[in-house]
Coordinates of C-alpha atoms in Angstrom, one line a residue:
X349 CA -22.4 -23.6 23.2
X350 CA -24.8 -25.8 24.9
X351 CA -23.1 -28.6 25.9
X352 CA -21.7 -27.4 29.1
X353 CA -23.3 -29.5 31.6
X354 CA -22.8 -33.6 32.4
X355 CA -25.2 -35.9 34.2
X356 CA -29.2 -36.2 34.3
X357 CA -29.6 -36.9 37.9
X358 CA -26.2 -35.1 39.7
X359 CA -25.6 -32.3 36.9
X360 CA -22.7 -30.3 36.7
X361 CA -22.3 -27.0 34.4
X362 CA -19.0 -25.4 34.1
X363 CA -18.2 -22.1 32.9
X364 CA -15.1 -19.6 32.4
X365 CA -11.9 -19.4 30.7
X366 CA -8.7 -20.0 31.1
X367 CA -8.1 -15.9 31.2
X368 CA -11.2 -15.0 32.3
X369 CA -11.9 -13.2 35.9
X370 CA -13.3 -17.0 37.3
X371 CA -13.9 -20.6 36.4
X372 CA -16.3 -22.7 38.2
X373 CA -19.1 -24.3 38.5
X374 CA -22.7 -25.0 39.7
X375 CA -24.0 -28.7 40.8
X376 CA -28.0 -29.5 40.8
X377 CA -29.3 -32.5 42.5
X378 CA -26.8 -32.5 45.2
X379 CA -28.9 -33.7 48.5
X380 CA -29.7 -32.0 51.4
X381 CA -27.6 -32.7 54.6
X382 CA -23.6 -33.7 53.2
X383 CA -21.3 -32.4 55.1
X384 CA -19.3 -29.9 52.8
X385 CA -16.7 -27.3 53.4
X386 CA -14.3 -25.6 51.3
X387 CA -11.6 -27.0 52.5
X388 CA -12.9 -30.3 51.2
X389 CA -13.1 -29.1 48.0
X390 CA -9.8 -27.5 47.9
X391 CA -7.9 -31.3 48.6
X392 CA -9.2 -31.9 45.2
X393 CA -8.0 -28.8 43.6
X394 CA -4.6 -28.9 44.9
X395 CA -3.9 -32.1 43.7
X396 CA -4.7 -30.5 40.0
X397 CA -3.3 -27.0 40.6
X398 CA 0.0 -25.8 38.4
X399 CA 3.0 -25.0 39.8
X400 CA 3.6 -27.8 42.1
X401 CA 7.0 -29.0 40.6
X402 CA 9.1 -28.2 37.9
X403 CA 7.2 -30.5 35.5
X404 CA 4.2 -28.6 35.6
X405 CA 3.3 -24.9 34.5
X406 CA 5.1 -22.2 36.2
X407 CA 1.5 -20.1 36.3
X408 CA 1.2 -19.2 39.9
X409 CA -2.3 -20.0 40.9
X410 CA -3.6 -20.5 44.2
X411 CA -7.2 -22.3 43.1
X412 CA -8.8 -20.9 45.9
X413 CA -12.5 -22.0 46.2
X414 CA -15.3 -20.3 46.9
X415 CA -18.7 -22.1 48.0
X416 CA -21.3 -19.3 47.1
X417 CA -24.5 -21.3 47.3
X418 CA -26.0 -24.5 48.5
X419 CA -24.1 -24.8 51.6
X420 CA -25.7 -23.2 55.2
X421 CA -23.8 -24.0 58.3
X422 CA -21.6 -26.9 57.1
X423 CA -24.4 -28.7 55.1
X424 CA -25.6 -28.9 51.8
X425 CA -29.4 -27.5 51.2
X426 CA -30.4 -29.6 48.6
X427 CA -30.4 -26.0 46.6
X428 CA -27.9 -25.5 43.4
X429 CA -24.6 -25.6 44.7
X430 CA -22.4 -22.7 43.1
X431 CA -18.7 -23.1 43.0
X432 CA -15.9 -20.6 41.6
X433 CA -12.4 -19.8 41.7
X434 CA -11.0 -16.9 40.4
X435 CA -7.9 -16.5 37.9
X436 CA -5.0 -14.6 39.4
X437 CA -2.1 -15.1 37.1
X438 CA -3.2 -14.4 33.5
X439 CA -0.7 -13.4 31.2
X440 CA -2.8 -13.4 27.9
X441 CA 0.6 -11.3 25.9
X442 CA 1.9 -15.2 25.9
X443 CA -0.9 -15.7 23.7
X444 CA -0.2 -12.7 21.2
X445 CA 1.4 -14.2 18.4
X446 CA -1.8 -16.9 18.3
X447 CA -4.5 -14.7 17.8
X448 CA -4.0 -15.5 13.6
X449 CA -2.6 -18.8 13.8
X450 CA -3.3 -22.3 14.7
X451 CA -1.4 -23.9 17.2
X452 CA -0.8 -27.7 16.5
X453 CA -2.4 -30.3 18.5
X454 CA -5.1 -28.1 19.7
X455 CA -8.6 -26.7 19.4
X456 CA -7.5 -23.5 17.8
X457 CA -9.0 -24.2 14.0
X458 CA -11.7 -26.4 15.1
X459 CA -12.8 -24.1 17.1
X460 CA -12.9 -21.1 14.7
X461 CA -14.4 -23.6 12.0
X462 CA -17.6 -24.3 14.5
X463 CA -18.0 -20.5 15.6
X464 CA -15.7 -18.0 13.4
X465 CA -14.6 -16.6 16.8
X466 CA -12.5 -17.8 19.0
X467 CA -10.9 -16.5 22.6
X468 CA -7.0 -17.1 22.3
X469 CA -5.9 -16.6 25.3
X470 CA -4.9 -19.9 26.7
X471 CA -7.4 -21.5 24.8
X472 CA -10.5 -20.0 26.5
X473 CA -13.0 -23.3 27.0
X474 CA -11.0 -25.1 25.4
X475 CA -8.2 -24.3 27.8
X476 CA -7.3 -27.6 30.8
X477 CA -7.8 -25.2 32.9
X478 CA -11.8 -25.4 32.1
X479 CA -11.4 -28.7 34.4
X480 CA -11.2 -26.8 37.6
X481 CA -15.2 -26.8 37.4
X482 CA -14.9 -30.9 36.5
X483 CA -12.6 -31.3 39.6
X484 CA -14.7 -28.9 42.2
X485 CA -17.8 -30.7 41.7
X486 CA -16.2 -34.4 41.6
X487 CA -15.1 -33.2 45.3
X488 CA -18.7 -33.1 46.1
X489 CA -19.6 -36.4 44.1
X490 CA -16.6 -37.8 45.9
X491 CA -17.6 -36.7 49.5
X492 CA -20.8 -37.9 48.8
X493 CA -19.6 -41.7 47.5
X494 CA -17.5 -42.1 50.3
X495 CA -20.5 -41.4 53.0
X496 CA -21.7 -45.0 51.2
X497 CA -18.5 -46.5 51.0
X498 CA -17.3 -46.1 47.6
X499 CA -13.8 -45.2 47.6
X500 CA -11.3 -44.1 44.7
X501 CA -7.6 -45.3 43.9
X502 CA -6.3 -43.3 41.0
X503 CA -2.4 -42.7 39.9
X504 CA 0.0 -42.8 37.2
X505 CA 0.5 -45.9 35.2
X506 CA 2.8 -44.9 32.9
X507 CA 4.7 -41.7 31.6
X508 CA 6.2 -42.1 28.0
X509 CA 8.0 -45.4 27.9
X510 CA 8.4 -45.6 32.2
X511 CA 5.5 -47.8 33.6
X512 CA 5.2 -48.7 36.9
X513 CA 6.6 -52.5 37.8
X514 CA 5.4 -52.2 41.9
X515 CA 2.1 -51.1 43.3
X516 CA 2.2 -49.1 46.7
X517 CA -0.5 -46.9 47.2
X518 CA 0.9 -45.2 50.0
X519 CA 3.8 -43.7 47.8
X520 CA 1.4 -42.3 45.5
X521 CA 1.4 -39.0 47.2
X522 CA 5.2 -38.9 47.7
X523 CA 6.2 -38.2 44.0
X524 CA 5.4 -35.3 41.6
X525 CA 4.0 -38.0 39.2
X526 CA 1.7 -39.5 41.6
X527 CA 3.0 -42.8 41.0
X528 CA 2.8 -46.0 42.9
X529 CA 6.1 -47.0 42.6
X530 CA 9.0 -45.0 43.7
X531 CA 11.7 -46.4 41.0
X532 CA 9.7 -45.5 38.1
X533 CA 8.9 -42.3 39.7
X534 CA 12.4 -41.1 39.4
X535 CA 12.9 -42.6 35.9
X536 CA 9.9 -40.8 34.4
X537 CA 11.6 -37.7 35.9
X538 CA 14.9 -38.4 33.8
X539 CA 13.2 -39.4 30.7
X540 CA 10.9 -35.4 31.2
X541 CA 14.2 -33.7 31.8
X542 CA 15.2 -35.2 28.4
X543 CA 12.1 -34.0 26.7
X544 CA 12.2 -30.6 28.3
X545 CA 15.8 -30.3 27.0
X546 CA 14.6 -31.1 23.5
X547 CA 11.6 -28.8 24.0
X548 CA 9.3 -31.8 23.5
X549 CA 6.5 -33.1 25.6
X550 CA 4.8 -36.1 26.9
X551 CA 2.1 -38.6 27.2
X552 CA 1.0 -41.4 29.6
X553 CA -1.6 -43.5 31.2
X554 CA -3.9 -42.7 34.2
X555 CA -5.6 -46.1 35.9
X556 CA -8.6 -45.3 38.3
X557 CA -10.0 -48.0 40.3
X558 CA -13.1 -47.5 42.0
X559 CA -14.3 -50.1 45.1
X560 CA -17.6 -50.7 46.7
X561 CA -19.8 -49.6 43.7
X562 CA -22.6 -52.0 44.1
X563 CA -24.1 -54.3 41.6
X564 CA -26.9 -53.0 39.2
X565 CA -25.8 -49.6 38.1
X566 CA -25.8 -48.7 34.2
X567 CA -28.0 -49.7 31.8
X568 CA -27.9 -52.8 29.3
X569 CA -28.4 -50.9 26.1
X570 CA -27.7 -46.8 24.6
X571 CA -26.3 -45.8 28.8
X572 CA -24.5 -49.0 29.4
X573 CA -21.9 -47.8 32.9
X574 CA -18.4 -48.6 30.5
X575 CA -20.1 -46.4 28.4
X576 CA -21.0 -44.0 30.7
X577 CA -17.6 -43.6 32.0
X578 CA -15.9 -43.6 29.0
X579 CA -17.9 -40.5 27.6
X580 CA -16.9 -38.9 30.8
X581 CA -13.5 -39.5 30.2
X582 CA -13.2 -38.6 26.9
X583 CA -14.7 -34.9 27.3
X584 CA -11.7 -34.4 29.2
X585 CA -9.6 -32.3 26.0
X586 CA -6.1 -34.3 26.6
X587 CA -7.6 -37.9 26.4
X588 CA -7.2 -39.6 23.2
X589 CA -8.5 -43.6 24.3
X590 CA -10.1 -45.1 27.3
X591 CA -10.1 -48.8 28.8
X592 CA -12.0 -50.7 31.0
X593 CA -10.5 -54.2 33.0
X594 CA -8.3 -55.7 29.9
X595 CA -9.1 -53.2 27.6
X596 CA -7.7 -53.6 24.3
X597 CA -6.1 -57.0 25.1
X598 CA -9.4 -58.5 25.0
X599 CA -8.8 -59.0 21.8
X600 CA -5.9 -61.2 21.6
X601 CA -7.4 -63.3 24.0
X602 CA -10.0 -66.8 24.4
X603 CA -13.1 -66.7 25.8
X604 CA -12.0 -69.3 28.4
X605 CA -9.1 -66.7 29.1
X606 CA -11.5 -63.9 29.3
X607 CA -14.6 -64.6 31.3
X608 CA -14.9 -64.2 34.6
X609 CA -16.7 -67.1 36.5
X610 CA -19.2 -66.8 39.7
X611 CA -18.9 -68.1 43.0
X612 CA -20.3 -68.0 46.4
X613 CA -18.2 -66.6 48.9
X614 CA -19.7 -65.4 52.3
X615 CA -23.0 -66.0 51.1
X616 CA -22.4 -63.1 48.2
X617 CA -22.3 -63.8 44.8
X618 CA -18.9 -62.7 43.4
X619 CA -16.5 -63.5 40.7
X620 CA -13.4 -65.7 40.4
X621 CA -11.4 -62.8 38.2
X622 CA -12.1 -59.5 37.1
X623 CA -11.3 -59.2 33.1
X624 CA -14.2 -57.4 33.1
X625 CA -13.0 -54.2 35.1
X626 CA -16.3 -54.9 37.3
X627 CA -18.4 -53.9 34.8
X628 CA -20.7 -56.3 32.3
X629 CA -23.5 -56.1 29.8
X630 CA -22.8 -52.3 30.8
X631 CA -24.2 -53.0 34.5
X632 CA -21.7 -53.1 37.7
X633 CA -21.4 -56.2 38.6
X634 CA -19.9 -55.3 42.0
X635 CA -16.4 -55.9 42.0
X636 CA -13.5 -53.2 41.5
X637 CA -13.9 -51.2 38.3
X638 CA -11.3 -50.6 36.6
X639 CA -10.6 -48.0 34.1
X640 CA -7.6 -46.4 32.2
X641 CA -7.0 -43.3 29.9
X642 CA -4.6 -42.6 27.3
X643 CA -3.5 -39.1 28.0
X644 CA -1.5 -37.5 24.8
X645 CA 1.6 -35.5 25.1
X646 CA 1.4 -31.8 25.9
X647 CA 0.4 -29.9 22.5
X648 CA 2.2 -26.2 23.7
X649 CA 5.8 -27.2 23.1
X650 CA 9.0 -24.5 21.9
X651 CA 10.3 -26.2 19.1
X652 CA 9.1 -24.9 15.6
X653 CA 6.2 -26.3 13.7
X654 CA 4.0 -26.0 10.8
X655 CA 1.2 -24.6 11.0
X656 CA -1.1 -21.9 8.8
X657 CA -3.1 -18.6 9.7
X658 CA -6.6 -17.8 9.7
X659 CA -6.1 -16.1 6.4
X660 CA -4.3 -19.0 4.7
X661 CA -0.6 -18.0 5.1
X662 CA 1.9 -21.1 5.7
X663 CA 4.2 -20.3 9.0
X664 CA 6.3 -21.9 11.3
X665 CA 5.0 -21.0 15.0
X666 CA 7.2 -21.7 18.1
X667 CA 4.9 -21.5 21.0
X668 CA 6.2 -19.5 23.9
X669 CA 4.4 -18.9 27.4
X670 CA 4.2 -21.3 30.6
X671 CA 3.4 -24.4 29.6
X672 CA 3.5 -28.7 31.6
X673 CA 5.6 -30.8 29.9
X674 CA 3.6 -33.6 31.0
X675 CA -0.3 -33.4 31.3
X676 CA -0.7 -36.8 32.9
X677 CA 0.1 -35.8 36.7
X678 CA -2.2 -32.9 37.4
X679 CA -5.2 -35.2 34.9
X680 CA -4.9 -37.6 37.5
X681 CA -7.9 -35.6 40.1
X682 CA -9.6 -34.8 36.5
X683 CA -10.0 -38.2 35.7
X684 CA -10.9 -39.3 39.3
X685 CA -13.6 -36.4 39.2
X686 CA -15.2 -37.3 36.0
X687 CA -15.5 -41.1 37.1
X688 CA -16.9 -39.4 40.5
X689 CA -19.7 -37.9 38.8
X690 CA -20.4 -40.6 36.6
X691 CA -20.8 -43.2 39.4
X692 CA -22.9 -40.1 41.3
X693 CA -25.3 -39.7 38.6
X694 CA -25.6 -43.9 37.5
X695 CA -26.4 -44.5 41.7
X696 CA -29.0 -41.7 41.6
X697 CA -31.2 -43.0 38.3
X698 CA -30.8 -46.5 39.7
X699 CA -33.4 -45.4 42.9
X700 CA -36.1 -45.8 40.9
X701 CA -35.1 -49.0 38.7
X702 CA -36.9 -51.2 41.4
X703 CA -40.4 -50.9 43.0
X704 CA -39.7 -53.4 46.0
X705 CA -36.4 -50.5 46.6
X706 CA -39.0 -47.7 46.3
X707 CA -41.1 -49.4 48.9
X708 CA -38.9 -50.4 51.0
X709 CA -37.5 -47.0 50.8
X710 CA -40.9 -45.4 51.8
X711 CA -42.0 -48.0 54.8
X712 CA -39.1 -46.9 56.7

């Protein structure tokens, strides 16, 4: 398993399991002199950790971060920055009646078909909780975006049929969806108490917006930004389809309906719309990007369903153990991260795209 690490410039590698001692992960190419505590990182993790309402998991994990390299007296060392948190509330019996079998809607037999092994217990990489690493390490991207005034807006769009109708960023924080508007906040709560009645689960739509990304980053042909972004994304295991500015409706549209036109306005150039989601020709083109993902519904759910084991026997599994009935609030930091450290690591390659930056870089 290779295939651990993301980014060329700013790389990240995870590592653990979901029932493993620790997850984490270790950052290289982080620069020397960021400000960085633990406690920064842990504002991220909270916003991902279980057990924060009665629509997530009931596992009791604090997250608790540990910086263990990279990081003397408040400041990053330009050195490898190791980050871990350790699992406290592993029940791996849950998992028992799994160890054979296939669970529906998740890695279990693709898994086994790629390596003829397979950790069971929760999932093991395949587990969500593998994105503490992904969320840990966007803190850092995060922290270090901001210091240049690029800033992050992500929420809830929509949870099963309940989308939002008002935008109020300040009452993102005050719900358990992280939604921007308080009404459908409280109607995607009644339409989850119906699903958890039914044992069922569901899906929804994350939209991140990302401001004061300057024009030029991404590249116009194989590492176009959208593209970029949208691999980033998609490694994340619950997302099924990603969007960027009108998405999919792009296609029902004119080109006189779709284009965004220039103009001059305080001497910069800028655009008259954004259809594009601030992104064309796979290059930032300095306005707000604008991305969504299509987050599916949760696959561990109690009612019976069909499924085979390893040696080729037909059963009917009901999963059992402590599972969200929604994914979409706690993958609202995961997403956030991911574009994080895609932005991070398009900035970074970028330095060297001009010489008159370089030298004007190196006459300072």
């Amino acid at each position: 398993m290779n295939k651990s690490s993301f980014g060329s410039h700013f790389t990240v590698t995870t590592w653990g399991e979901s029932h493993g001692k620790a997850l984490g992960a270790v950052i290289d190419g982080c620069p020397a002199g960021l400000s960085l505590s633990e406690e920064d990182i842990q504002k991220f993790l909270d916003r991902r950790k279980p057990g924060q309402s009665r629509y997530t998991t009931a596992r009791k994990e604090g997250d608790l971060v540990e910086i263990l390299s990279g990081v003397f007296e408040g400041k990053t060392t330009g050195t490898p920055i190791s980050l871990m948190v350790r699992n406290t509330d592993q029940r791996s019996r849950d998992y028992g009646n799994i160890a054979y079998s296939y669970r529906p809607g998740h890695a279990d037999y693709t898994f086994d078909a790629k390596y003829g092994f397979r950790d069971y217990r929760g999932g093991g990489r395949s587990s969500g909780r593998e994105t503490i690493g992904r969320v840990a390490s966007g803190a850092v991207a995060s922290r270090l975006l901001a210091s240049l005034g690029i800033s992050f807006c992500t929420y809830t769009k929509s949870i099963g049929p309940v989308s939002i109708k008002e935008f109020n960023p300040e009452e993102i924080n005050n719900n358990a969806f992280y939604m921007p508007d308080a009404d459908a906040a409280a109607k995607a709560g009644t339409y989850l108490e119906e699903c958890m009645k039914n044992q069922d689960s569901a899906g929804g739509v994350i939209e991140c917006r990302i401001s004061g990304v300057p024009a030029g980053l991404g590249n116009p042909v194989f590492e176009k930004l959208d593209a970029m972004l949208s691999q980033a994304v998609m490694s994340v295991g619950a997302v099924k389809a990603v969007e960027i500015g009108d998405g999919i409706q792009v296609a029902h549209m004119k080109g006189s309906e779709d284009n965004d036109g220039f103009l001059i306005k305080d001497n910069v150039i800028t655009k008259t719309s954004n259809h594009a989601g601030g992104i064309m020709g796979g290059i930032s083109d300095g306005s707000e990007i604008i991305l969504r993902a299509y987050i599916k519904p949760t696959p561990s759910i109690s009612q019976p369903q069909p499924t085979v084991t390893s040696q080729g026997e037909q059963i009917s599994l009901e999963i059992h153990g402590r599972h969200d009935p929604v994914i979409v609030p706690r993958a609202v930091v995961v997403v956030e991260s991911m574009c994080a450290l895609t932005i991070t690591d398009a900035l970074f390659a970028n330095m060297t795209s001009r010489l008159d930056k370089i030298q004007e870089f190196y006459s300072k």
